[in-house]
């Protein structure tokens, strides 16, 4: 995941599917906007708001929405 749109889509889908809370998403976006070298999903994992297993579930959903 690399583009701005993909990162935001990942965050929104994580929120909509109850993987993270609104506050967790906003915290992740704040960190990610300061350092876009790391994708938002990685930032959320580092902040312990999301698990690697959650990312494995969400990634195909993001890809499907982008297709």
XYZ file of N, CA and C in Angstrom:
201
model
N 0.859 -1.174 0.000
C 0.000 0.000 0.000
C 0.897 1.225 0.000
N 0.646 2.129 -0.939
C 1.547 3.264 -1.008
C 0.874 4.603 -1.244
N -0.198 4.639 -1.979
C -0.776 5.939 -2.321
C -1.587 6.526 -1.169
N -1.732 7.831 -1.248
C -2.522 8.554 -0.252
C -3.926 7.976 -0.169
N -4.564 7.774 -1.333
C -5.934 7.252 -1.372
C -6.032 5.858 -0.774
N -5.071 5.006 -1.076
C -5.090 3.642 -0.537
C -4.982 3.648 0.979
N -4.125 4.499 1.500
C -3.958 4.586 2.946
C -5.235 5.065 3.619
N -5.835 6.106 3.072
C -7.074 6.610 3.662
C -8.203 5.596 3.531
N -8.275 4.912 2.395
C -9.290 3.875 2.219
C -9.097 2.776 3.253
N -7.863 2.367 3.472
C -7.596 1.344 4.481
C -8.114 1.802 5.841
N -7.799 3.039 6.215
C -8.241 3.558 7.512
C -9.749 3.619 7.641
N -10.411 4.094 6.612
C -11.874 4.197 6.641
C -12.518 2.808 6.728
N -12.011 1.870 5.949
C -12.570 0.511 5.995
C -12.298 -0.160 7.338
N -11.137 0.104 7.921
C -10.845 -0.442 9.251
C -11.839 0.112 10.273
N -12.144 1.385 10.156
C -13.118 2.017 11.056
C -14.525 1.480 10.811
N -14.949 1.447 9.563
C -16.299 0.998 9.232
C -16.550 -0.455 9.625
N -15.508 -1.262 9.608
C -15.654 -2.676 9.934
C -15.285 -2.978 11.387
N -15.192 -1.930 12.205
C -14.969 -2.039 13.648
C -13.653 -2.706 14.040
N -12.624 -2.527 13.210
C -11.298 -3.001 13.592
C -10.607 -1.975 14.484
N -10.947 -0.702 14.284
C -10.386 0.391 15.073
C -11.505 1.376 15.404
N -11.225 2.223 16.374
C -12.178 3.277 16.741
C -11.844 4.557 15.977
N -12.735 5.502 16.035
C -12.520 6.805 15.401
C -11.270 7.467 15.971
N -11.125 7.432 17.293
C -9.962 8.049 17.931
C -8.663 7.351 17.523
N -8.694 6.033 17.382
C -7.507 5.301 16.945
C -7.149 5.664 15.509
N -8.153 5.802 14.660
C -7.902 6.205 13.276
C -7.281 7.601 13.233
N -7.844 8.534 13.977
C -7.312 9.893 13.980
C -5.886 9.934 14.513
N -5.593 9.157 15.548
C -4.232 9.097 16.086
C -3.275 8.539 15.036
N -3.697 7.500 14.342
C -2.864 6.912 13.303
C -2.619 7.872 12.158
N -3.659 8.577 11.747
C -3.522 9.539 10.643
C -2.578 10.670 11.031
N -2.660 11.135 12.288
C -1.757 12.196 12.736
C -0.294 11.764 12.596
N 0.008 10.553 13.043
C 1.380 10.037 12.949
C 1.765 9.845 11.483
N 0.876 9.243 10.714
C 1.150 8.944 9.311
C 1.385 10.211 8.489
N 0.633 11.273 8.748
C 0.805 12.513 7.995
C 2.167 13.157 8.250
N 2.757 12.901 9.413
C 4.088 13.424 9.706
C 5.188 12.606 9.049
N 4.888 11.318 8.766
C 5.899 10.430 8.187
C 5.220 9.474 7.219
N 5.030 9.910 5.986
C 4.322 9.095 5.002
C 5.191 7.996 4.398
N 6.413 7.864 4.876
C 7.269 6.774 4.400
C 6.711 5.424 4.852
N 6.015 5.435 5.970
C 5.377 4.212 6.478
C 3.897 4.261 6.120
N 3.340 3.159 5.622
C 1.908 3.153 5.299
C 1.057 3.210 6.573
N -0.165 3.690 6.418
C -1.062 3.852 7.556
C -1.302 2.537 8.282
N -1.440 1.438 7.550
C -1.669 0.162 8.229
C -0.514 -0.180 9.156
N 0.709 0.100 8.734
C 1.873 -0.166 9.586
C 1.874 0.731 10.811
N 1.514 1.998 10.629
C 1.430 2.931 11.753
C 0.403 2.430 12.766
N -0.752 1.997 12.291
C -1.797 1.503 13.202
C -1.330 0.266 13.961
N -0.546 -0.575 13.314
C 0.007 -1.751 13.990
C 1.026 -1.313 15.040
N 1.891 -0.383 14.683
C 2.892 0.105 15.626
C 2.264 0.783 16.836
N 1.131 1.432 16.634
C 0.409 2.074 17.742
C -0.426 1.065 18.537
N -0.410 -0.171 18.133
C -1.153 -1.279 18.741
C -2.664 -1.033 18.673
N -3.100 -0.408 17.593
C -4.529 -0.219 17.347
C -5.054 -1.293 16.402
N -4.144 -1.984 15.730
C -4.505 -2.979 14.725
C -3.510 -4.125 14.827
N -3.967 -5.339 14.554
C -3.063 -6.485 14.570
C -2.676 -6.859 13.141
N -1.639 -7.644 13.028
C -1.223 -8.135 11.709
C -2.338 -8.991 11.108
N -3.009 -9.770 11.949
C -4.130 -10.593 11.466
C -5.257 -9.712 10.926
N -5.523 -8.595 11.598
C -6.546 -7.663 11.111
C -6.160 -7.109 9.744
N -4.878 -6.764 9.579
C -4.416 -6.235 8.296
C -4.598 -7.272 7.187
N -4.354 -8.533 7.503
C -4.518 -9.594 6.499
C -5.982 -9.735 6.071
N -6.889 -9.440 6.965
C -8.317 -9.479 6.631
C -8.704 -8.255 5.802
N -8.222 -7.096 6.203
C -8.619 -5.841 5.553
C -7.975 -5.602 4.194
N -6.753 -6.050 4.000
C -6.037 -5.770 2.747
C -6.798 -6.222 1.502
N -7.359 -7.447 1.471
C -8.136 -7.832 0.279
C -9.395 -6.979 0.076
N -9.973 -6.503 1.174
C -11.157 -5.649 1.054
C -10.764 -4.323 0.415
N -9.619 -3.789 0.820
C -9.121 -2.551 0.215
C -8.862 -2.766 -1.264
N -8.171 -3.855 -1.596
C -7.878 -4.144 -3.003
C -9.147 -4.268 -3.832
N -10.143 -4.925 -3.286
C -11.410 -5.081 -4.007
C -12.075 -3.734 -4.258
N -12.021 -2.858 -3.260
C -12.617 -1.520 -3.431
C -11.849 -0.686 -4.438
N -10.573 -0.935 -4.580
C -9.771 -0.185 -5.545
C -9.942 -0.699 -6.967
N -10.367 -1.951 -7.089
C -10.508 -2.560 -8.435
C -11.687 -1.984 -9.195
